[in-house]
Coordinates of C-alpha atoms in Angstrom, one line a residue:
X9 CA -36.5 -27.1 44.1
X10 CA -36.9 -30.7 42.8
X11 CA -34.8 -33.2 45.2
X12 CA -34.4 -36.9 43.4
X13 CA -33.5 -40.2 45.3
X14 CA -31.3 -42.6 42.8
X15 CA -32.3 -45.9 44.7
X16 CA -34.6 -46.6 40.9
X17 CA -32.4 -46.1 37.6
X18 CA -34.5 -44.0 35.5
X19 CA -33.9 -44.6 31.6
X20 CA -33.4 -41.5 29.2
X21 CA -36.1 -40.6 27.0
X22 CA -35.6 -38.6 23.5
X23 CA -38.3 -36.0 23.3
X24 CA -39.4 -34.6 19.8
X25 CA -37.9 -31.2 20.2
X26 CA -34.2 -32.8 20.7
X27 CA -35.2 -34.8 18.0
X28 CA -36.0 -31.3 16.1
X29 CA -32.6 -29.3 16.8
X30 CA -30.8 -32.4 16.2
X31 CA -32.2 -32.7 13.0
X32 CA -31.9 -29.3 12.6
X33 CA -28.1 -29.0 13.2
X34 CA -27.3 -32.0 11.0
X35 CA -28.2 -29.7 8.0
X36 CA -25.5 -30.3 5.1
X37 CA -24.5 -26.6 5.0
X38 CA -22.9 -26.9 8.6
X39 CA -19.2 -28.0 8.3
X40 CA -18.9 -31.4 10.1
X41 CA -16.0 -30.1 11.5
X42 CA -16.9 -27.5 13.8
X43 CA -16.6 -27.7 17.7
X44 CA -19.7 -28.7 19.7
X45 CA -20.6 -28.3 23.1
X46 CA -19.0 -30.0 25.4
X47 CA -20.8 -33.8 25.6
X48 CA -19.1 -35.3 28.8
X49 CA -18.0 -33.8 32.4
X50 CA -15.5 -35.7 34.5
X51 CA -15.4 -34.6 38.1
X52 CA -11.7 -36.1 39.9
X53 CA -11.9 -37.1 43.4
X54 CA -9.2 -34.0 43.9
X55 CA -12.3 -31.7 43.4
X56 CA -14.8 -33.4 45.8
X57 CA -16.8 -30.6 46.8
X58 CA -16.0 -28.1 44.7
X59 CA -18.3 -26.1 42.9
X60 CA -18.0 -26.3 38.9
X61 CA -20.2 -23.8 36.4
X62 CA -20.8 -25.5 33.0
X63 CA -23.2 -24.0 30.2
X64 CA -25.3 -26.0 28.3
X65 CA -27.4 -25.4 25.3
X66 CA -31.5 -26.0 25.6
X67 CA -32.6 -29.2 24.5
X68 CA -28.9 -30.6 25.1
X69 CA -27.6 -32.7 27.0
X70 CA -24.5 -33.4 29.2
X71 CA -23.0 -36.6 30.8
X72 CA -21.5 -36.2 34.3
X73 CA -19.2 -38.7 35.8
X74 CA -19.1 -38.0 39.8
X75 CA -15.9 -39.7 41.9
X76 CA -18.4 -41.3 44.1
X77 CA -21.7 -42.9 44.7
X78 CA -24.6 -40.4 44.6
X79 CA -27.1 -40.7 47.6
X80 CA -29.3 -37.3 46.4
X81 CA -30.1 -35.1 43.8
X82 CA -30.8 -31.2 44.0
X83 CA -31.9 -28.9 41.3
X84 CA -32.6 -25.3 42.3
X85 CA -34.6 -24.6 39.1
X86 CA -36.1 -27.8 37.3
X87 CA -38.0 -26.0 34.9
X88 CA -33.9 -25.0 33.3
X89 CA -32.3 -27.8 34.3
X90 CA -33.0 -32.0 34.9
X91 CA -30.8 -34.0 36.3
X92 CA -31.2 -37.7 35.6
X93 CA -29.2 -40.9 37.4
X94 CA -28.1 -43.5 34.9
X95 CA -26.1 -45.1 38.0
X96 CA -24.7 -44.1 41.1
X97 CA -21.9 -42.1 39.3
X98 CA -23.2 -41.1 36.3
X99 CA -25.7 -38.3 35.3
X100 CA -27.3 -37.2 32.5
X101 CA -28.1 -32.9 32.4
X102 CA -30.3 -31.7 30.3
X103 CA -30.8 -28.5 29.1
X104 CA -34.9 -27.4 29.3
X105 CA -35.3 -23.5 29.5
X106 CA -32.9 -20.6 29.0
X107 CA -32.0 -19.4 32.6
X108 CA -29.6 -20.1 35.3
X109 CA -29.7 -23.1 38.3
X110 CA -27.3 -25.1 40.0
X111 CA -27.2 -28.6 40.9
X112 CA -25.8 -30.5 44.3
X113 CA -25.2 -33.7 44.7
X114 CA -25.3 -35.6 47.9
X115 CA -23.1 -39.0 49.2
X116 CA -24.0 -41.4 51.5
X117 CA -23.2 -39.4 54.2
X118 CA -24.6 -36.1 53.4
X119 CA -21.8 -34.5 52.4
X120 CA -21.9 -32.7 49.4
X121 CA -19.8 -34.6 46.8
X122 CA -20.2 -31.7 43.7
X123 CA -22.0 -28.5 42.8
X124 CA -22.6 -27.7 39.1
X125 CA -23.6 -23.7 38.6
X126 CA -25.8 -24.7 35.2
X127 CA -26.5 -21.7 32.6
X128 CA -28.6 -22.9 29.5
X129 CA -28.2 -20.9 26.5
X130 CA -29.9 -20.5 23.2
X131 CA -28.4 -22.4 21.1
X132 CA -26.4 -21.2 17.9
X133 CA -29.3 -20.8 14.2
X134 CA -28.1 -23.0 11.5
X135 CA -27.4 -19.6 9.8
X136 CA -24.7 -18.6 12.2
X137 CA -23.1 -21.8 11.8
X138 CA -23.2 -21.7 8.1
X139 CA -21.8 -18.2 7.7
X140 CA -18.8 -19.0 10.4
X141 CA -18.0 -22.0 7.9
X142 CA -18.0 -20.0 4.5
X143 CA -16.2 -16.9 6.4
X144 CA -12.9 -20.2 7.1
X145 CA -13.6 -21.5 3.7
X146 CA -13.4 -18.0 1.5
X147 CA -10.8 -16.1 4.0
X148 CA -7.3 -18.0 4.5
X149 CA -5.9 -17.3 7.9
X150 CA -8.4 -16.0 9.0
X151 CA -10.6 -16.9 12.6
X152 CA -13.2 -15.5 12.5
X153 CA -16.7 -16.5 15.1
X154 CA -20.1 -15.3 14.6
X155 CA -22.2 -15.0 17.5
X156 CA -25.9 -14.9 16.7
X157 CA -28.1 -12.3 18.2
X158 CA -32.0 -12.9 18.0
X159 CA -35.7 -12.2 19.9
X160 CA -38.7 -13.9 18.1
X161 CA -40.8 -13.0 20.5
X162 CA -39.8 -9.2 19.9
X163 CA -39.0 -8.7 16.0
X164 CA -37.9 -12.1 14.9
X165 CA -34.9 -10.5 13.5
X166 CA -31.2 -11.7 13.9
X167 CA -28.0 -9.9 14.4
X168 CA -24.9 -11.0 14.1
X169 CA -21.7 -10.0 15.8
X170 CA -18.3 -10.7 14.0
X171 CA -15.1 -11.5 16.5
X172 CA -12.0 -12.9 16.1
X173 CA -8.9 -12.1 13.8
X174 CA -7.9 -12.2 10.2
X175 CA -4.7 -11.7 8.4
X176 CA -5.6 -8.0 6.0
X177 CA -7.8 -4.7 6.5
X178 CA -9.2 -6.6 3.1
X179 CA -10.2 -9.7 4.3
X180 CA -11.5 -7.6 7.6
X181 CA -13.9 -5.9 5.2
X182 CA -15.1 -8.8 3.1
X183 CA -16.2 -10.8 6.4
X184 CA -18.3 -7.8 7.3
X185 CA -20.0 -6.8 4.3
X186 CA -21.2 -10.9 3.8
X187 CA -22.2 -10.6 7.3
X188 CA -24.1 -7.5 7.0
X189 CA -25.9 -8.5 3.6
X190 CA -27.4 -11.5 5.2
X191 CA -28.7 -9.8 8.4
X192 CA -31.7 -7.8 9.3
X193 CA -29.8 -5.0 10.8
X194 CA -30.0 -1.7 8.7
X195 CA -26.4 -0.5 8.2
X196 CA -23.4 -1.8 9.6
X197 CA -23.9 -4.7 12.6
X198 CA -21.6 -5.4 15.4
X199 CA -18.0 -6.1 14.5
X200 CA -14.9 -7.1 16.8
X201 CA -12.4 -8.2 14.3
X202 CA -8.7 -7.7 14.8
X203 CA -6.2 -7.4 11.6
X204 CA -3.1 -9.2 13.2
X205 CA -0.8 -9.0 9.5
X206 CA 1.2 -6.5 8.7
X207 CA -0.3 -3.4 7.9
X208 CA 2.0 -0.5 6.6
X209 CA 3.6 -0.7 2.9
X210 CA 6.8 1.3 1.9
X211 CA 6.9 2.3 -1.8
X212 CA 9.9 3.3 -3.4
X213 CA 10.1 4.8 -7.1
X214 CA 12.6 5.1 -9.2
X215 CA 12.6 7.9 -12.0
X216 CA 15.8 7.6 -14.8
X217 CA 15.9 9.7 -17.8
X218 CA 19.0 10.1 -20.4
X219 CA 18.4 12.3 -22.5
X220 CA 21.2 13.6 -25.7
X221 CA 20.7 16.5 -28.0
X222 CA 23.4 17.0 -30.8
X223 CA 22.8 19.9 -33.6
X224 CA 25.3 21.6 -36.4
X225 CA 24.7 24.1 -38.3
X226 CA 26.7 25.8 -41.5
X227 CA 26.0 28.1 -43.8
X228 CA 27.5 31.0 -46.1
X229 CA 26.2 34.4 -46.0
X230 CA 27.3 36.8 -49.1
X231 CA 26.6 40.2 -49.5
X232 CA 27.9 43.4 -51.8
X233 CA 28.1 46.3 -53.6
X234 CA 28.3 47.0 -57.5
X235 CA 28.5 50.9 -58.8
X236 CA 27.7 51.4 -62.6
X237 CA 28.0 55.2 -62.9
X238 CA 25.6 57.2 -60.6
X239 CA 23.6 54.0 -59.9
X240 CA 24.6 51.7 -56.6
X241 CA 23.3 48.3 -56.5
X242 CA 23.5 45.6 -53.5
X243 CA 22.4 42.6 -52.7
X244 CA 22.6 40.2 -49.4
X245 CA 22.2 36.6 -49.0
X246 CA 22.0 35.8 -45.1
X247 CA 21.3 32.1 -45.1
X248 CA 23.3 31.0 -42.2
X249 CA 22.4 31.2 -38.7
X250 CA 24.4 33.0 -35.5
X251 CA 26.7 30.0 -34.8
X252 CA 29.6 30.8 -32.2
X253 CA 31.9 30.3 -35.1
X254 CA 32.3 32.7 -37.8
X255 CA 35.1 33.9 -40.1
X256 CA 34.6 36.1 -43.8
X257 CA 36.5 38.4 -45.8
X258 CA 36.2 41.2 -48.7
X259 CA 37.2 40.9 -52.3
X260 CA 36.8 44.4 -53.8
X261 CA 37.1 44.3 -57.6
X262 CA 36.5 47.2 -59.5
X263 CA 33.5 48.4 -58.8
X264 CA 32.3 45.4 -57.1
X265 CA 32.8 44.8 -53.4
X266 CA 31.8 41.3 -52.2
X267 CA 31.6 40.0 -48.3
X268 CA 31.4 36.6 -47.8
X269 CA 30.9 35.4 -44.2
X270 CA 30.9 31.7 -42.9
X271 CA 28.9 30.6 -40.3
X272 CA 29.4 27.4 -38.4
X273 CA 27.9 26.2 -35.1
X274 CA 27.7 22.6 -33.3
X275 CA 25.9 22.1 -29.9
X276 CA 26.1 19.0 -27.9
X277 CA 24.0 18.5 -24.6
X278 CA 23.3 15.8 -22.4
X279 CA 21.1 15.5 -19.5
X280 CA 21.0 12.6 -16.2
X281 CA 17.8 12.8 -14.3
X282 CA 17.7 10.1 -11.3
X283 CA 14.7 10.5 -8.9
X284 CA 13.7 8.2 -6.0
X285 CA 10.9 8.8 -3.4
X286 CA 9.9 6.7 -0.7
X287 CA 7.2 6.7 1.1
X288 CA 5.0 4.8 3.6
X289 CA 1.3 4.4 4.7
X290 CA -1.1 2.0 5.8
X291 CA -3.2 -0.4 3.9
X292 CA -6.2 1.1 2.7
X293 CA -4.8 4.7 3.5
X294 CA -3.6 7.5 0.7
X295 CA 0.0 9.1 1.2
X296 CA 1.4 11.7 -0.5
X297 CA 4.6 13.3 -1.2
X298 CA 6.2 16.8 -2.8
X299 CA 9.8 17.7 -2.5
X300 CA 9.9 21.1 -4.4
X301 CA 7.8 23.9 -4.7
X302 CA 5.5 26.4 -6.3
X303 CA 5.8 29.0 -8.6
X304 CA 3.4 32.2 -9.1
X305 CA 1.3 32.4 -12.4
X306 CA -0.9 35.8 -12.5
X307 CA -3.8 36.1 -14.9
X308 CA -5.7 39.2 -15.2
X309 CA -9.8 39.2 -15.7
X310 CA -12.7 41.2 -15.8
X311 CA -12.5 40.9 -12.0
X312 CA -8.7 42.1 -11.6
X313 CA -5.7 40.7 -10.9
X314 CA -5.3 36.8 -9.8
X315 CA -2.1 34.7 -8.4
X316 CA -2.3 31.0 -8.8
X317 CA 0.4 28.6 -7.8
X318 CA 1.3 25.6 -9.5
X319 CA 3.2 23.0 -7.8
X320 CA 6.8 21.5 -9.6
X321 CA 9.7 19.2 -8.2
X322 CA 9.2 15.4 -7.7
X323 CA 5.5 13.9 -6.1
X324 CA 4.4 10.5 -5.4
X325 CA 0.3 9.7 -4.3
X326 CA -0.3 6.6 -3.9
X327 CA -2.8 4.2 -2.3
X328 CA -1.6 0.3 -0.8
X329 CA -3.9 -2.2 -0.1
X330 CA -3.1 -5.7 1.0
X331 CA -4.7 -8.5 -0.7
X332 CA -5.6 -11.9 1.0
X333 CA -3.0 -13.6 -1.4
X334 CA -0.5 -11.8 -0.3
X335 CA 0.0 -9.3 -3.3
X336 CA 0.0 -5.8 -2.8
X337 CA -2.7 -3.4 -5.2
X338 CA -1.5 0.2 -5.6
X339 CA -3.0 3.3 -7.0
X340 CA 0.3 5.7 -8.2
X341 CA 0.0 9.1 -9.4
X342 CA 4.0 10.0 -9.8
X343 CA 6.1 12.0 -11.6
X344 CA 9.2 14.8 -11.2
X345 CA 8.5 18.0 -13.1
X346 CA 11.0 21.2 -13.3
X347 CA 10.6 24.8 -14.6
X348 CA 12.0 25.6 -17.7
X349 CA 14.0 28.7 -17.7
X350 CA 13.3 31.7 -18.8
X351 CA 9.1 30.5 -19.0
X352 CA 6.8 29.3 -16.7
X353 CA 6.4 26.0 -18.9
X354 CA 7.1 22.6 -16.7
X355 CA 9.1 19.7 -18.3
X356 CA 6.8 16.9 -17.2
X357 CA 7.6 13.1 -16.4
X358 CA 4.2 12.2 -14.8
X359 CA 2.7 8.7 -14.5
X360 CA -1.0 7.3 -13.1
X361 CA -1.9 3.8 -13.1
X362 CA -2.8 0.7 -10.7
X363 CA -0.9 -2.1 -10.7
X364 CA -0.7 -5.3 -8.1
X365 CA 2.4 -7.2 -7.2
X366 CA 4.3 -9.1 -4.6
X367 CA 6.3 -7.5 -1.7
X368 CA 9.9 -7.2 -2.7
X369 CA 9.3 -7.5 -5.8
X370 CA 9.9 -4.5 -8.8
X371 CA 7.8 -3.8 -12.0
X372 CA 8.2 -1.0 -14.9
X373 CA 5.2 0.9 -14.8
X374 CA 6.3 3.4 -17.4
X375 CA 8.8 4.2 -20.3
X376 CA 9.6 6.0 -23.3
X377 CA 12.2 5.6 -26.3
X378 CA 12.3 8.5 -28.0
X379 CA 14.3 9.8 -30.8
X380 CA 14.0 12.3 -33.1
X381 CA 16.5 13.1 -36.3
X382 CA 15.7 16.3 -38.8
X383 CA 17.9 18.3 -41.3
X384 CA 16.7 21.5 -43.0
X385 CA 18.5 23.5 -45.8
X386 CA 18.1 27.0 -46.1
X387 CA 18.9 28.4 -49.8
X388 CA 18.4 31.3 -52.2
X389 CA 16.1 30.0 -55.0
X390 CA 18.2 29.2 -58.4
X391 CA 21.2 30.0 -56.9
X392 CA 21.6 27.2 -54.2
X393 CA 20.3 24.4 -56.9
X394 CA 24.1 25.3 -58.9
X395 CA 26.1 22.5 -58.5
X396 CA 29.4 23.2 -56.1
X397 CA 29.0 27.1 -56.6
X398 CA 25.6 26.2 -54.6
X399 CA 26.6 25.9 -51.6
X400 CA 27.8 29.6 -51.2
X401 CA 24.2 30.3 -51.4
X402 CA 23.0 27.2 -48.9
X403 CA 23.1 26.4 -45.3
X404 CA 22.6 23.3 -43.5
X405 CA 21.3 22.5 -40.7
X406 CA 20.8 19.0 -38.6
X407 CA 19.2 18.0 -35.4
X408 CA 19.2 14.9 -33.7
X409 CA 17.6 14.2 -29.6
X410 CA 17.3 10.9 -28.0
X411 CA 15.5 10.2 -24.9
X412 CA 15.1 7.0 -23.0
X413 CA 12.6 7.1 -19.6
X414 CA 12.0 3.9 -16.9
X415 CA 10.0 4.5 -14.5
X416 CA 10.1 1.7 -11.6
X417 CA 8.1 0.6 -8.6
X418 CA 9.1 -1.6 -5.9
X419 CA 6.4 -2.4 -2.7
X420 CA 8.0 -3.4 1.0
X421 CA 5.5 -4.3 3.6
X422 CA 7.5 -3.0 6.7
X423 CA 8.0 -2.7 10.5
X424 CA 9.4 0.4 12.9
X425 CA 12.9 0.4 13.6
X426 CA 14.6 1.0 17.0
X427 CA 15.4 4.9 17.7
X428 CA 18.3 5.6 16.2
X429 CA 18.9 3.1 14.1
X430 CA 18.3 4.4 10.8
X431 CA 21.4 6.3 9.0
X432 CA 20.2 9.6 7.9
X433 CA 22.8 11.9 5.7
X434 CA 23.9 14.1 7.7
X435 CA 25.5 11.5 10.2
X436 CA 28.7 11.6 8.2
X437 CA 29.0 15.4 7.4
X438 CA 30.9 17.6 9.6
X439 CA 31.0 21.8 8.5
X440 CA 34.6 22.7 8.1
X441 CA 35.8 25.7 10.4
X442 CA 36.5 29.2 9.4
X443 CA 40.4 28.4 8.8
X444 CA 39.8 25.4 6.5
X445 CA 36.9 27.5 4.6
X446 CA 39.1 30.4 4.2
X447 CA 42.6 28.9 3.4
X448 CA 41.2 26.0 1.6
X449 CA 38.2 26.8 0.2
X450 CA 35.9 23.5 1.6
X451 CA 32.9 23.8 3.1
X452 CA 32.7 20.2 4.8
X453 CA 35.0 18.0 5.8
X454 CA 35.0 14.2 4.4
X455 CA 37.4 11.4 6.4
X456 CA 38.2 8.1 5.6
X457 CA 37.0 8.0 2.1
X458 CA 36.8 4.4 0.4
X459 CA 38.1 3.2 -3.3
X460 CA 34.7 3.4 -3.8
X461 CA 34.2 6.9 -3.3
X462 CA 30.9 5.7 -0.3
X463 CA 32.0 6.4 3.6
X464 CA 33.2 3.9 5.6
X465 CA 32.0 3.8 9.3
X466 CA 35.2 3.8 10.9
X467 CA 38.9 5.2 10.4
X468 CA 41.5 2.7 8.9
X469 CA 44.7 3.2 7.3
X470 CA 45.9 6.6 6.3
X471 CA 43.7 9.5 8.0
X472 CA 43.7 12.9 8.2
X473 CA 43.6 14.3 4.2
X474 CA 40.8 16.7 3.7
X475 CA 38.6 16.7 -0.1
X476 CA 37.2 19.2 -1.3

């Protein structure tokens, strides 16, 4: 215990190793801007005698303004801590080993006018500093402190722990792997970080296909019989196809009997597919998706008989990540997919790609225009190439399909709702009862339809009609 009368003013002295660290700290690569320790300590006249901790970095120093004139100085542990009076009511601390000691300081009368509980700490490596200032620079929103762990008399290695928050899972992991490539630690170091922005993305895709298929057919078959004494000859042209139209006749002449048949057919067929999963999972995190099913395939082998199921219906994978600049990267693998009949063959609309855009915001990842025309002619050789009388011996057919395919994707970045607050479909469909299912033939009952054919929420005007 070191106890210091302040009758004699005792002027501050600079040694070499504050010179050192100062010089030290001053190092270009530390951003002017960060907060220091605190440099000056006020003690109001509201907390005479109260005790005070402060912590101070070694080979710092502190000014302390008391309310009073000092009388006496005590330091528990001078080998820490110095205390040294500029005047009666102002002191200079001084950091001098890491440890812990307090300071009391004495009035006129004895009385003891403060107490300061005085820890001295290592203070932060240049490196530390330097890191915490690229970390601001590189991440935006983000804050972000890097404590500095180190023993030099053990391993001279240094650690560093990572606290504070940042905006994005991304940004999280981009502060920690420049942290961990700079520091001796082997693997991943010490890491507090908290992602405060939002963190779960809702992907909706939309799947439209029009598709038109248009094909005629007409042709002429003949066919007959000619007798020339005991010998029968025949002959059959059968160019046409099976259409669902078909009309023909026989002309008998003589010995000659001729059929002629006509064969007409036109098919028109239109298809409307309209698909549009949603689905949500956090950044960084896969989600899938299947609203269908699976059908059986057997295959037989050397080793007998084997079932394997293949999946079909409408599937969305995908992977979100949230970038620092607020766009949102996603890895899709989508598509809608339906077993043809009378097969196991699937129609396929399928997509896979990675594309990045805002929240809110919708982009085309995929589409086709496709159309394809062909006409074919089906004749007897010589015969069909007679001009007119040809086409009795000809028959035409023509094909045309057209199919146009958007496929879109919008990102929402999004929140839990309340219970209950989310409308779900069946909130507005009631099953009718066995009297309107038998007499009427409905199986639910729909009030208070709109012009536009969408439910309303409530009853107005005229109620009570039932559609089927």
């Amino acid at each position: 215990m070191e106890t210091t009368k302040t009758n004699p003013v005792r002027l501050l002295s600079r040694t070499a190793s504050i010179l050192a660290a100062t010089a030290m700290l001053g190092l270009a690569s530390i951003a002017p801007g960060f907060a220091q320790s605190q440099a000056q300590l006020t003690i109001a006249s509201s907390a005479y005698g109260a005790t005070r901790g402060i912590e101070l970095e070694l080979n710092k120093s502190m000014i302390v303004d008391l309310p009073a004139g000092v009388a006496e100085v005590v330091v528990s542990q001078p080998g820490v801590a110095a205390a040294i009076m500029r005047t009666r009511t102002r002191a200079i601390v001084q950091g001098m080993a890491e440890g812990n000691t307090n300071i009391i300081f004495l009035d006129d009368a004895g009385r003891t006018m403060s107490v300061l509980d005085v820890v001295v700490v290592q203070p932060p490596l240049a490196v530390g500093r330097a890191l915490e200032a690229t970390l601001a620079r590189v991440i935006p929103g983000s804050n972000i402190k890097v404590e500095t762990l180190g023993n030099s008399t053990v391993n001279d290695k240094l650690y560093f722990v990572l606290t504070g928050t940042v905006l994005t899972a991304e940004d999280k992991a981009r502060a920690e792997a420049m942290a961990w490539a700079i520091s001796d630690s082997e693997g991943e170091g010490g890491s507090l970080i908290e992602v405060i922005g939002p963190q779960q993305v809702m992907l909706q895709v939309t799947v439209s296909e029009i598709r038109r298929d248009v094909a005629k057919q007409l042709g002429i078959n003949l066919s007959g019989t000619a007798t020339i004494g005991n010998v029968s000859l025949g002959f059959n042209s059968s160019q046409a196809p099976q259409g669902t139209f078909s009309g023909g006749g026989s002309f008998p002449m003589g010995n000659v009997q001729l059929n002629a048949s006509l064969q007409a057919l036109e098919n028109r067929g239109a298809l409307r597919l309209l698909a549009q999963p949603t689905l949500t999972a956090m950044s960084g995190q896969t989600a899938e998706f299947l609203v269908g099913g699976e059908f059986p395939i057997t295959t037989t082998d050397n080793n007998g008989t084997h079932v394997t199921y293949k999946p079909y219906g409408v599937e969305l994978n995908f992977r979100p990540v949230l970038r620092s600049n607020g766009m949102v990267a996603l890895d899709i693998d989508t598509g809608v997919s339906e077993v043809q009949a009378g097969s196991y063959a699937l129609s396929r609309r399928d997509v896979k790609t990675s594309v990045e855009l805002p929240p809110g915001s919708t982009l085309a990842i995929g589409g086709l225009l496709d159309e394809r025309t062909s006409r074919a002619l089906d004749q007897v050789p010589g015969l069909g190439n007679i001009p007119i009388l040809g086409a009795l011996f000809r028959s035409n057919e023509y094909r045309s399909q057209q199919t146009e395919l958007v496929i879109l994707v919008t990102p929402y970045l999004v929140n839990p709702s309340p219970a209950n607050s989310i409308p779900v479909p069946t909130d507005r469909v009631a099953t009718s009862n066995d009297s309107e299912a038998f007499f009427l033939g409905v199986l639910e009952k729909q009030y208070g339809v709109g012009a536009s054919g969408e439910f309303r929420s409530g009853y107005h005007g005229s109620i009570g009609f039932v559609l089927d």
